[in-house]
Amino acid sequence: MKRRLFLNSSTGSLLLVIQVAVAFILSPVLVRVLGDAGYGIWEVVLSIFGYLAALDLGVGPAVVRYVSKASASKDRNEINRILSSAMFLMILAGLVSALVMVVLGVRFNFSPQEYSQLVSQWRPLCFVMALNIFVIFVGVTFGAHQFGLQRHSLANLFRIISIVGQGFAYYWVLTQTDGPYLVYLAWVLTLSNLFYFAALGFASFFGSDRCTILPSLVSKSHIKQLFLYGLSSVLLMISDRIQKSTPLIIAPILGPQMIVFFVLPSRLMQYAIQFSNSASLPVTPYFSFLEGQNQGLESTHRSWFALSRVLQFVLIAMGVGLVSLGEPFIARWIGPEYATTGRWVIRILGATLFIEAFAPVASQLLLGRGKHQTQARWTLVLSLVGLVLMILGGLGWGLVGISLAYALMRLSIQSTWCGLALREVGIGVAQHLQQTLLRFALPAGVTLLVVFWVRTQSYPASYPAILAQAALAVGLFSVLSSLLAVSGSERKAVFSWFGSRLSGKVKK
């Protein structure tokens, strides 16, 4: 179990590194070739696409949970019934989602009328994305099957292959063709997803724990079970999509050409969060496995504190690194005007990484133990309030107002998740803070002061200088955390996260 948890986490981190590398190369090309308005429309389409993904009714997370529990009891027949019922639901949801995307393409057009080339691409773009979303819905069942068996490493391997191929294809389309670029990009994305889910399907049907999916195995009771569990999960998915609605907010208020100035700094923050999530993703089925094995709360407590500390170290280290990169990196990467216009966006979004470190495994614990109903309702309410605040912030203070509202929304959500998770496992807030986050407060504070002082002494303009300052920030935080924040055994647990024996070092 420990080796599998490490393998899943490490391959997830490798996947993220590759995603970041591909994005680093492609983002300037995308902005240059598509233009600010074209890039904005692409982000709008992806935002709409994300909303439609919520029509999967949360079946994916439900399959992960129930396959994990059935795997613990070695009930293969139960797994087959779960997967067959899930596939039935996913095909229906995929058809509905594809139809909605087609209707959007026929009846609506979000492209600015002054950009005739973008207007003409809207309909075929939506049609291709309709096919894409159907592929994703059908493939969700296979992915959830592998995740439920805690084979994230296999899924990550397939995703790495698809991402690399997608990156090469994107680059070729943008540099070797004359367009229509948005339509071509949509085709590349669709084919990449088709490969990924086909590979997962092959693993599900022909792997060591092969499954059987048949219409005769579809069960009303299992459909109800998946739906009831997934209903809360879909609320979380809708909430997540609301939180990522900034392109849909910016486009009508400030214009689609302004989306790029928010999205690019936001990408840096999201990569840091994804780096942590890639390690914490296997934690959800792990907590389900503990429950399926009837492990007591004492074991859960030890896992909570150990995993929280490791992920907090990662998130805070990424936070100080991102703050150090900041404007110089955006200026060198995309262009000085993007750094200047997005200066406060970069700073505010960088601060949200410290908010994300409040309780990094809270959501995973609640999902893994099937106690996420209240979490889902509160998250939806807080996300809707945040949406209103972002609209008001955009109307009053532009990108800065949207960024501040986003940070406030994330703070309220993280605090709520933490409180619910701590109550579920019987841990006090003070105990949680003392055992986890407060240990890193002094190292983080000292590191940030040094970062700002170094910036005033020498403003980096080249990639080596920018990366050197970021490395200094992360290194200083790591050393200070090692000396001031953790004990000897905890120090091994933290640093072995980057090594080859994470799970073996974190005491359970």
Short mmCIF file of C-alpha atoms in Angstrom, two decimals:
data_model
loop_
_atom_site.label_atom_id
_atom_site.label_comp_id
_atom_site.label_asym_id
_atom_site.label_seq_id
_atom_site.Cartn_x
_atom_site.Cartn_y
_atom_site.Cartn_z
CA MET A 1 0.00 0.00 0.00
CA LYS A 2 2.79 2.42 0.93
CA ARG A 3 4.71 1.75 -2.28
CA ARG A 4 1.56 2.17 -4.35
CA LEU A 5 0.71 5.46 -2.65
CA PHE A 6 4.19 6.76 -3.41
CA LEU A 7 4.12 5.54 -7.01
CA ASN A 8 0.74 7.18 -7.60
CA SER A 9 1.92 10.46 -6.07
CA SER A 10 5.28 10.56 -7.83
CA THR A 11 3.86 9.81 -11.29
CA GLY A 12 1.22 12.47 -10.68
CA SER A 13 3.96 14.96 -9.91
CA LEU A 14 5.86 13.90 -13.05
CA LEU A 15 2.69 14.44 -15.08
CA LEU A 16 2.35 17.94 -13.71
CA VAL A 17 5.99 18.76 -14.46
CA ILE A 18 5.43 17.72 -18.07
CA GLN A 19 2.20 19.73 -18.26
CA VAL A 20 4.02 22.80 -16.96
CA ALA A 21 6.86 22.29 -19.44
CA VAL A 22 4.44 21.97 -22.35
CA ALA A 23 2.49 25.04 -21.20
CA PHE A 24 5.71 27.02 -20.76
CA ILE A 25 6.62 26.39 -24.38
CA LEU A 26 3.16 26.77 -25.89
CA SER A 27 1.63 29.70 -23.98
CA PRO A 28 3.68 32.44 -25.69
CA VAL A 29 2.97 30.83 -29.06
CA LEU A 30 -0.76 30.62 -28.31
CA VAL A 31 -0.94 34.27 -27.27
CA ARG A 32 1.11 35.44 -30.26
CA VAL A 33 -0.76 33.43 -32.91
CA LEU A 34 -4.30 33.64 -31.52
CA GLY A 35 -3.99 37.21 -30.26
CA ASP A 36 -5.46 38.47 -26.99
CA ALA A 37 -9.05 38.20 -28.26
CA GLY A 38 -8.57 34.74 -29.80
CA TYR A 39 -6.91 33.46 -26.65
CA GLY A 40 -9.80 34.89 -24.65
CA ILE A 41 -12.39 33.10 -26.79
CA TRP A 42 -10.49 29.82 -26.37
CA GLU A 43 -10.66 30.29 -22.59
CA VAL A 44 -14.38 31.10 -22.78
CA VAL A 45 -15.03 27.84 -24.67
CA LEU A 46 -13.02 25.87 -22.12
CA SER A 47 -15.03 27.49 -19.31
CA ILE A 48 -18.33 26.51 -20.93
CA PHE A 49 -16.89 23.05 -21.50
CA GLY A 50 -16.09 22.83 -17.80
CA TYR A 51 -19.67 23.64 -16.84
CA LEU A 52 -20.99 20.89 -19.09
CA ALA A 53 -18.62 18.43 -17.43
CA ALA A 54 -20.74 18.80 -14.29
CA LEU A 55 -23.50 16.91 -16.12
CA ASP A 56 -21.68 13.68 -15.31
CA LEU A 57 -23.69 13.88 -12.05
CA GLY A 58 -20.61 13.16 -9.98
CA VAL A 59 -20.55 9.55 -11.13
CA GLY A 60 -16.76 9.55 -11.55
CA PRO A 61 -15.95 10.21 -7.86
CA ALA A 62 -18.72 7.78 -6.87
CA VAL A 63 -17.17 5.01 -8.96
CA VAL A 64 -13.76 5.68 -7.41
CA ARG A 65 -15.18 5.31 -3.91
CA TYR A 66 -17.27 2.18 -4.48
CA VAL A 67 -14.68 0.41 -6.63
CA SER A 68 -12.11 1.09 -3.93
CA LYS A 69 -14.36 -0.39 -1.24
CA ALA A 70 -15.30 -3.39 -3.39
CA SER A 71 -11.63 -3.93 -4.18
CA ALA A 72 -10.82 -4.03 -0.46
CA SER A 73 -13.31 -6.89 -0.07
CA LYS A 74 -12.20 -8.47 -3.39
CA ASP A 75 -15.74 -8.47 -4.80
CA ARG A 76 -15.18 -8.45 -8.57
CA ASN A 77 -18.85 -9.01 -9.39
CA GLU A 78 -19.75 -5.88 -7.45
CA ILE A 79 -17.13 -3.92 -9.39
CA ASN A 80 -18.62 -5.08 -12.70
CA ARG A 81 -22.11 -4.00 -11.63
CA ILE A 82 -20.80 -0.61 -10.53
CA LEU A 83 -18.96 -0.02 -13.81
CA SER A 84 -21.84 -1.19 -16.02
CA SER A 85 -24.29 1.08 -14.22
CA ALA A 86 -21.85 3.97 -14.40
CA MET A 87 -21.29 3.50 -18.13
CA PHE A 88 -25.04 3.63 -18.74
CA LEU A 89 -25.26 6.96 -16.92
CA MET A 90 -22.19 8.36 -18.64
CA ILE A 91 -23.42 7.60 -22.15
CA LEU A 92 -26.68 9.42 -21.42
CA ALA A 93 -24.88 12.38 -19.84
CA GLY A 94 -22.41 12.53 -22.73
CA LEU A 95 -25.18 12.69 -25.31
CA VAL A 96 -26.96 15.48 -23.41
CA SER A 97 -23.73 17.47 -22.99
CA ALA A 98 -22.81 17.09 -26.66
CA LEU A 99 -26.28 18.27 -27.67
CA VAL A 100 -25.96 21.37 -25.47
CA MET A 101 -22.61 22.18 -27.07
CA VAL A 102 -24.13 21.84 -30.54
CA VAL A 103 -27.00 24.17 -29.60
CA LEU A 104 -24.51 26.74 -28.30
CA GLY A 105 -22.69 26.57 -31.60
CA VAL A 106 -25.86 27.07 -33.64
CA ARG A 107 -27.72 29.62 -31.53
CA PHE A 108 -25.02 31.67 -29.81
CA ASN A 109 -21.70 33.29 -30.63
CA PHE A 110 -19.45 34.75 -27.95
CA SER A 111 -16.86 36.08 -30.41
CA PRO A 112 -16.62 39.89 -30.72
CA GLN A 113 -18.25 40.95 -33.99
CA GLU A 114 -15.23 43.07 -34.95
CA TYR A 115 -13.17 39.87 -35.18
CA SER A 116 -14.78 38.24 -38.23
CA GLN A 117 -12.28 35.37 -38.31
CA LEU A 118 -13.20 34.38 -34.74
CA VAL A 119 -16.93 34.67 -35.50
CA SER A 120 -16.62 32.23 -38.41
CA GLN A 121 -14.79 29.67 -36.26
CA TRP A 122 -17.33 29.59 -33.44
CA ARG A 123 -19.78 27.04 -34.88
CA PRO A 124 -17.27 24.38 -36.04
CA LEU A 125 -15.35 24.90 -32.80
CA CYS A 126 -18.44 24.04 -30.76
CA PHE A 127 -19.23 21.01 -32.94
CA VAL A 128 -15.76 19.53 -32.43
CA MET A 129 -15.92 20.23 -28.70
CA ALA A 130 -19.28 18.41 -28.62
CA LEU A 131 -17.53 15.28 -29.86
CA ASN A 132 -14.76 15.88 -27.35
CA ILE A 133 -17.10 16.05 -24.38
CA PHE A 134 -18.84 12.82 -25.40
CA VAL A 135 -15.47 11.06 -25.56
CA ILE A 136 -14.64 12.34 -22.08
CA PHE A 137 -17.94 11.24 -20.55
CA VAL A 138 -17.65 7.71 -21.92
CA GLY A 139 -14.04 7.50 -20.78
CA VAL A 140 -14.72 8.70 -17.24
CA THR A 141 -15.83 5.22 -16.19
CA PHE A 142 -12.52 3.66 -17.25
CA GLY A 143 -10.51 6.35 -15.49
CA ALA A 144 -12.55 5.99 -12.30
CA HIS A 145 -12.04 2.22 -12.42
CA GLN A 146 -8.26 2.60 -12.47
CA PHE A 147 -8.32 5.29 -9.77
CA GLY A 148 -10.55 3.11 -7.57
CA LEU A 149 -7.99 0.32 -7.87
CA GLN A 150 -5.37 2.93 -6.87
CA ARG A 151 -3.62 2.61 -10.23
CA HIS A 152 -3.14 6.32 -10.71
CA SER A 153 0.38 5.61 -11.97
CA LEU A 154 -0.95 3.78 -15.04
CA ALA A 155 -3.46 6.54 -15.79
CA ASN A 156 -0.72 9.14 -15.30
CA LEU A 157 1.52 7.31 -17.77
CA PHE A 158 -1.19 7.35 -20.43
CA ARG A 159 -1.88 11.02 -19.72
CA ILE A 160 1.81 11.89 -20.04
CA ILE A 161 1.91 10.29 -23.49
CA SER A 162 -1.25 12.11 -24.58
CA ILE A 163 -0.06 15.48 -23.23
CA VAL A 164 3.30 15.25 -25.00
CA GLY A 165 1.63 14.27 -28.27
CA GLN A 166 -0.93 17.03 -27.84
CA GLY A 167 1.82 19.57 -27.24
CA PHE A 168 3.68 18.66 -30.42
CA ALA A 169 0.43 18.76 -32.40
CA TYR A 170 -0.53 22.16 -30.96
CA TYR A 171 2.86 23.57 -31.88
CA TRP A 172 2.64 22.21 -35.42
CA VAL A 173 -0.87 23.63 -35.92
CA LEU A 174 0.14 27.06 -34.63
CA THR A 175 3.39 27.35 -36.56
CA GLN A 176 2.89 25.32 -39.74
CA THR A 177 -0.73 25.97 -40.74
CA ASP A 178 -2.81 29.02 -41.58
CA GLY A 179 -5.79 28.06 -39.43
CA PRO A 180 -8.60 28.09 -38.54
CA TYR A 181 -6.53 27.76 -35.38
CA LEU A 182 -9.29 27.37 -32.79
CA VAL A 183 -10.94 24.56 -34.73
CA TYR A 184 -7.64 22.76 -35.28
CA LEU A 185 -6.78 23.07 -31.58
CA ALA A 186 -10.15 21.56 -30.70
CA TRP A 187 -9.48 18.59 -32.98
CA VAL A 188 -6.07 18.01 -31.41
CA LEU A 189 -7.60 18.12 -27.93
CA THR A 190 -10.33 15.66 -28.94
CA LEU A 191 -7.90 13.15 -30.45
CA SER A 192 -5.63 13.43 -27.42
CA ASN A 193 -8.52 12.60 -25.10
CA LEU A 194 -9.62 9.76 -27.37
CA PHE A 195 -6.19 8.15 -27.10
CA TYR A 196 -6.07 8.61 -23.31
CA PHE A 197 -9.46 7.08 -22.58
CA ALA A 198 -9.02 4.31 -25.14
CA ALA A 199 -5.81 3.31 -23.35
CA LEU A 200 -7.62 3.33 -20.00
CA GLY A 201 -10.40 1.23 -21.50
CA PHE A 202 -7.87 -1.31 -22.75
CA ALA A 203 -6.36 -1.50 -19.25
CA SER A 204 -9.80 -1.99 -17.70
CA PHE A 205 -10.85 -4.75 -20.10
CA PHE A 206 -7.55 -6.60 -20.45
CA GLY A 207 -5.55 -5.76 -17.30
CA SER A 208 -4.88 -8.02 -14.34
CA ASP A 209 -8.13 -6.90 -12.67
CA ARG A 210 -10.11 -6.91 -15.89
CA CYS A 211 -13.70 -5.77 -15.75
CA THR A 212 -16.86 -6.73 -17.59
CA ILE A 213 -19.29 -4.03 -18.72
CA LEU A 214 -22.60 -5.35 -20.04
CA PRO A 215 -26.16 -3.97 -20.29
CA SER A 216 -27.38 -6.97 -18.29
CA LEU A 217 -25.22 -5.88 -15.34
CA VAL A 218 -26.83 -2.44 -15.13
CA SER A 219 -28.62 -2.25 -11.79
CA LYS A 220 -31.24 0.24 -10.64
CA SER A 221 -29.94 -0.01 -7.09
CA HIS A 222 -26.40 0.77 -8.22
CA ILE A 223 -27.60 3.66 -10.38
CA LYS A 224 -29.37 5.06 -7.33
CA GLN A 225 -26.30 4.49 -5.18
CA LEU A 226 -24.02 6.24 -7.67
CA PHE A 227 -26.48 9.06 -8.18
CA LEU A 228 -26.98 9.78 -4.47
CA TYR A 229 -23.26 9.81 -3.76
CA GLY A 230 -22.52 11.69 -6.95
CA LEU A 231 -25.16 14.34 -6.28
CA SER A 232 -22.96 15.83 -3.59
CA SER A 233 -19.88 15.41 -5.76
CA VAL A 234 -21.53 17.22 -8.66
CA LEU A 235 -22.26 20.14 -6.35
CA LEU A 236 -18.52 20.28 -5.67
CA MET A 237 -17.82 20.14 -9.40
CA ILE A 238 -20.28 22.96 -10.10
CA SER A 239 -18.73 24.95 -7.28
CA ASP A 240 -15.26 24.40 -8.72
CA ARG A 241 -16.48 25.52 -12.13
CA ILE A 242 -18.05 28.66 -10.64
CA GLN A 243 -14.72 29.46 -9.02
CA LYS A 244 -13.06 29.15 -12.43
CA SER A 245 -15.62 31.33 -14.20
CA THR A 246 -13.33 34.33 -14.45
CA PRO A 247 -13.17 34.22 -18.29
CA LEU A 248 -16.98 34.35 -18.41
CA ILE A 249 -16.93 37.29 -15.98
CA ILE A 250 -14.12 39.23 -17.64
CA ALA A 251 -15.39 38.84 -21.22
CA PRO A 252 -18.65 40.83 -20.88
CA ILE A 253 -17.30 43.33 -18.32
CA LEU A 254 -13.79 44.10 -19.56
CA GLY A 255 -13.75 42.39 -22.98
CA PRO A 256 -12.33 39.00 -24.07
CA GLN A 257 -8.98 40.63 -24.85
CA MET A 258 -8.48 41.21 -21.09
CA ILE A 259 -8.88 37.53 -20.15
CA VAL A 260 -5.25 36.77 -20.94
CA PHE A 261 -4.03 39.25 -18.29
CA PHE A 262 -5.81 37.26 -15.57
CA VAL A 263 -5.48 33.74 -16.94
CA LEU A 264 -1.70 33.70 -17.34
CA PRO A 265 -0.92 34.63 -13.70
CA SER A 266 -3.72 32.29 -12.65
CA ARG A 267 -2.04 29.48 -14.58
CA LEU A 268 1.08 29.80 -12.43
CA MET A 269 -1.00 29.53 -9.26
CA GLN A 270 -2.99 26.58 -10.59
CA TYR A 271 0.17 24.69 -11.53
CA ALA A 272 1.43 25.02 -7.97
CA ILE A 273 -1.91 23.80 -6.59
CA GLN A 274 -1.99 20.95 -9.09
CA PHE A 275 1.50 19.95 -8.00
CA SER A 276 0.13 19.44 -4.50
CA ASN A 277 -3.09 17.85 -5.76
CA SER A 278 -1.12 15.36 -7.86
CA ALA A 279 0.28 14.03 -4.60
CA SER A 280 -2.98 14.26 -2.65
CA LEU A 281 -5.20 12.66 -5.34
CA PRO A 282 -4.44 9.09 -4.18
CA VAL A 283 -5.36 10.15 -0.63
CA THR A 284 -9.12 9.99 -1.38
CA PRO A 285 -9.23 6.25 -2.20
CA TYR A 286 -6.66 5.71 0.57
CA PHE A 287 -9.08 7.06 3.19
CA SER A 288 -11.82 4.93 1.59
CA PHE A 289 -9.53 1.91 1.86
CA LEU A 290 -8.92 2.61 5.55
CA GLU A 291 -12.66 2.76 6.10
CA GLY A 292 -13.19 -0.44 4.11
CA GLN A 293 -10.58 -2.21 6.26
CA ASN A 294 -12.30 -0.88 9.42
CA GLN A 295 -9.21 1.05 10.47
CA GLY A 296 -9.80 3.14 13.60
CA LEU A 297 -9.63 6.91 13.89
CA GLU A 298 -6.19 6.71 15.48
CA SER A 299 -4.70 5.59 12.18
CA THR A 300 -6.68 8.30 10.37
CA HIS A 301 -5.34 10.94 12.78
CA ARG A 302 -1.74 9.93 12.11
CA SER A 303 -2.34 9.98 8.36
CA TRP A 304 -4.07 13.37 8.59
CA PHE A 305 -1.19 15.10 10.35
CA ALA A 306 1.57 13.42 8.35
CA LEU A 307 0.02 14.01 4.93
CA SER A 308 -1.04 17.56 5.85
CA ARG A 309 2.51 18.52 6.83
CA VAL A 310 4.02 17.14 3.66
CA LEU A 311 1.48 18.85 1.40
CA GLN A 312 1.71 22.11 3.35
CA PHE A 313 5.44 22.11 2.86
CA VAL A 314 4.91 21.66 -0.89
CA LEU A 315 2.21 24.33 -1.18
CA ILE A 316 4.04 26.95 0.87
CA ALA A 317 7.31 26.24 -0.93
CA MET A 318 5.47 26.68 -4.23
CA GLY A 319 3.92 29.86 -2.85
CA VAL A 320 7.21 31.54 -1.99
CA GLY A 321 8.62 30.34 -5.31
CA LEU A 322 5.69 31.81 -7.23
CA VAL A 323 5.94 35.13 -5.38
CA SER A 324 9.62 35.20 -6.26
CA LEU A 325 8.93 34.48 -9.94
CA GLY A 326 6.08 36.99 -10.13
CA GLU A 327 6.29 39.90 -12.54
CA PRO A 328 9.82 39.24 -13.85
CA PHE A 329 8.83 35.79 -15.05
CA ILE A 330 5.61 36.95 -16.76
CA ALA A 331 7.52 39.82 -18.41
CA ARG A 332 10.21 37.50 -19.76
CA TRP A 333 7.81 34.67 -20.61
CA ILE A 334 4.97 36.49 -22.39
CA GLY A 335 5.85 40.19 -22.50
CA PRO A 336 6.36 43.26 -20.27
CA GLU A 337 2.83 44.58 -20.90
CA TYR A 338 1.32 41.39 -19.45
CA ALA A 339 3.41 41.71 -16.30
CA THR A 340 2.55 45.38 -15.89
CA THR A 341 -1.20 44.98 -16.41
CA GLY A 342 -1.34 41.84 -14.27
CA ARG A 343 0.99 43.04 -11.49
CA TRP A 344 -1.56 42.99 -8.67
CA VAL A 345 -3.26 39.92 -10.09
CA ILE A 346 0.04 38.06 -9.73
CA ARG A 347 0.53 39.22 -6.15
CA ILE A 348 -3.01 38.47 -4.99
CA LEU A 349 -3.19 35.06 -6.64
CA GLY A 350 0.23 34.19 -5.22
CA ALA A 351 -1.18 34.84 -1.74
CA THR A 352 -3.97 32.33 -2.34
CA LEU A 353 -1.42 29.50 -2.29
CA PHE A 354 -0.95 30.13 1.42
CA ILE A 355 -4.73 29.92 1.81
CA GLU A 356 -4.76 26.55 0.02
CA ALA A 357 -2.25 25.24 2.59
CA PHE A 358 -4.73 25.69 5.46
CA ALA A 359 -5.97 22.07 5.31
CA PRO A 360 -4.71 20.42 2.10
CA VAL A 361 -6.28 16.98 2.69
CA ALA A 362 -9.62 18.10 4.15
CA SER A 363 -11.61 17.62 0.95
CA GLN A 364 -9.94 14.28 0.22
CA LEU A 365 -10.81 12.95 3.67
CA LEU A 366 -14.46 13.98 3.40
CA LEU A 367 -14.78 12.48 -0.08
CA GLY A 368 -12.96 9.31 0.91
CA ARG A 369 -15.22 8.73 3.91
CA GLY A 370 -18.38 9.64 1.99
CA LYS A 371 -19.13 12.58 4.30
CA HIS A 372 -19.01 15.35 1.74
CA GLN A 373 -22.72 16.23 1.52
CA THR A 374 -22.52 19.22 3.87
CA GLN A 375 -19.19 20.19 2.33
CA ALA A 376 -20.80 20.25 -1.11
CA ARG A 377 -23.71 22.43 -0.04
CA TRP A 378 -21.53 24.97 1.77
CA THR A 379 -19.04 25.07 -1.09
CA LEU A 380 -21.80 25.80 -3.59
CA VAL A 381 -23.21 28.61 -1.43
CA LEU A 382 -19.80 30.19 -0.87
CA SER A 383 -18.92 29.84 -4.56
CA LEU A 384 -22.11 31.62 -5.60
CA VAL A 385 -21.41 34.41 -3.11
CA GLY A 386 -17.87 34.58 -4.50
CA LEU A 387 -19.24 34.77 -8.05
CA VAL A 388 -21.33 37.80 -7.12
CA LEU A 389 -18.35 39.41 -5.41
CA MET A 390 -16.15 38.81 -8.47
CA ILE A 391 -18.74 40.45 -10.72
CA LEU A 392 -19.01 43.43 -8.38
CA GLY A 393 -15.22 43.55 -8.06
CA GLY A 394 -14.82 43.53 -11.83
CA LEU A 395 -17.35 46.33 -12.26
CA GLY A 396 -15.69 48.44 -9.58
CA TRP A 397 -11.97 47.70 -9.72
CA GLY A 398 -11.38 45.59 -12.83
CA LEU A 399 -8.93 42.69 -12.66
CA VAL A 400 -7.76 43.65 -9.16
CA GLY A 401 -11.31 43.52 -7.82
CA ILE A 402 -11.90 40.11 -9.38
CA SER A 403 -8.63 38.81 -7.90
CA LEU A 404 -9.45 40.07 -4.39
CA ALA A 405 -12.92 38.54 -4.52
CA TYR A 406 -11.44 35.24 -5.69
CA ALA A 407 -8.96 35.16 -2.80
CA LEU A 408 -11.71 35.91 -0.27
CA MET A 409 -13.85 33.14 -1.72
CA ARG A 410 -11.02 30.60 -1.46
CA LEU A 411 -10.36 31.60 2.15
CA SER A 412 -13.98 31.03 3.15
CA ILE A 413 -14.13 27.67 1.34
CA GLN A 414 -10.88 26.33 2.76
CA SER A 415 -11.89 27.35 6.29
CA THR A 416 -15.22 25.56 5.90
CA TRP A 417 -13.63 22.38 4.55
CA CYS A 418 -11.12 22.33 7.37
CA GLY A 419 -13.81 22.70 10.02
CA LEU A 420 -15.95 19.92 8.58
CA ALA A 421 -13.03 17.51 8.20
CA LEU A 422 -11.72 18.15 11.70
CA ARG A 423 -15.16 17.54 13.16
CA GLU A 424 -15.49 14.29 11.18
CA VAL A 425 -12.31 12.80 12.68
CA GLY A 426 -12.48 14.48 16.09
CA ILE A 427 -9.47 16.80 15.85
CA GLY A 428 -9.54 20.30 17.35
CA VAL A 429 -8.74 23.37 15.26
CA ALA A 430 -6.00 24.46 17.66
CA GLN A 431 -4.43 20.99 17.58
CA HIS A 432 -4.52 20.95 13.78
CA LEU A 433 -2.88 24.36 13.49
CA GLN A 434 -0.21 23.57 16.08
CA GLN A 435 0.65 20.25 14.46
CA THR A 436 0.65 21.57 10.90
CA LEU A 437 0.36 25.10 9.51
CA LEU A 438 1.77 27.20 12.38
CA ARG A 439 5.03 25.28 12.19
CA PHE A 440 5.71 26.88 8.82
CA ALA A 441 4.66 30.46 9.67
CA LEU A 442 8.10 31.74 10.75
CA PRO A 443 10.06 30.09 7.89
CA ALA A 444 7.57 31.45 5.34
CA GLY A 445 7.59 34.95 6.82
CA VAL A 446 11.38 35.20 6.92
CA THR A 447 11.66 33.83 3.39
CA LEU A 448 9.20 36.37 1.97
CA LEU A 449 11.07 39.25 3.63
CA VAL A 450 14.31 38.05 2.07
CA VAL A 451 12.62 37.65 -1.33
CA PHE A 452 11.39 41.24 -1.36
CA TRP A 453 14.75 42.56 -0.15
CA VAL A 454 16.63 40.69 -2.87
CA ARG A 455 14.17 42.00 -5.47
CA THR A 456 14.91 45.60 -4.44
CA GLN A 457 18.65 44.99 -4.73
CA SER A 458 18.65 43.18 -8.07
CA TYR A 459 15.67 43.00 -10.44
CA PRO A 460 16.10 39.85 -12.58
CA ALA A 461 15.60 40.19 -16.33
CA SER A 462 16.87 36.86 -17.69
CA TYR A 463 15.58 33.34 -17.11
CA PRO A 464 18.73 32.26 -15.19
CA ALA A 465 18.45 35.26 -12.85
CA ILE A 466 14.70 34.78 -12.35
CA LEU A 467 15.04 31.07 -11.64
CA ALA A 468 18.02 31.68 -9.36
CA GLN A 469 15.97 34.00 -7.16
CA ALA A 470 13.08 31.52 -7.09
CA ALA A 471 15.47 28.69 -6.20
CA LEU A 472 16.92 30.85 -3.43
CA ALA A 473 13.43 31.43 -2.03
CA VAL A 474 12.43 27.76 -2.10
CA GLY A 475 15.81 26.66 -0.76
CA LEU A 476 15.76 29.16 2.09
CA PHE A 477 12.24 28.13 3.06
CA SER A 478 13.24 24.46 2.97
CA VAL A 479 16.27 25.02 5.21
CA LEU A 480 14.36 27.19 7.69
CA SER A 481 11.50 24.68 7.81
CA SER A 482 13.99 21.91 8.44
CA LEU A 483 15.58 23.83 11.32
CA LEU A 484 12.57 25.53 12.87
CA ALA A 485 9.36 23.78 11.85
CA VAL A 486 9.82 20.02 11.95
CA SER A 487 11.40 17.33 14.07
CA GLY A 488 13.93 14.85 12.76
CA SER A 489 11.39 12.21 11.74
CA GLU A 490 9.12 14.83 10.20
CA ARG A 491 12.07 16.31 8.32
CA LYS A 492 12.64 12.94 6.69
CA ALA A 493 8.96 12.72 5.79
CA VAL A 494 8.95 16.17 4.21
CA PHE A 495 12.08 15.83 2.12
CA SER A 496 11.42 12.24 1.11
CA TRP A 497 8.32 13.54 -0.67
CA PHE A 498 10.74 14.63 -3.35
CA GLY A 499 12.67 11.37 -3.12
CA SER A 500 11.87 7.76 -3.74
CA ARG A 501 10.46 6.65 -0.40
CA LEU A 502 7.74 9.11 0.64
CA SER A 503 5.23 6.64 1.92
CA GLY A 504 7.80 4.56 3.70
CA LYS A 505 9.07 7.53 5.67
CA VAL A 506 5.76 9.05 6.69
CA LYS A 507 4.80 7.14 9.77
CA LYS A 508 1.27 5.92 9.82
#
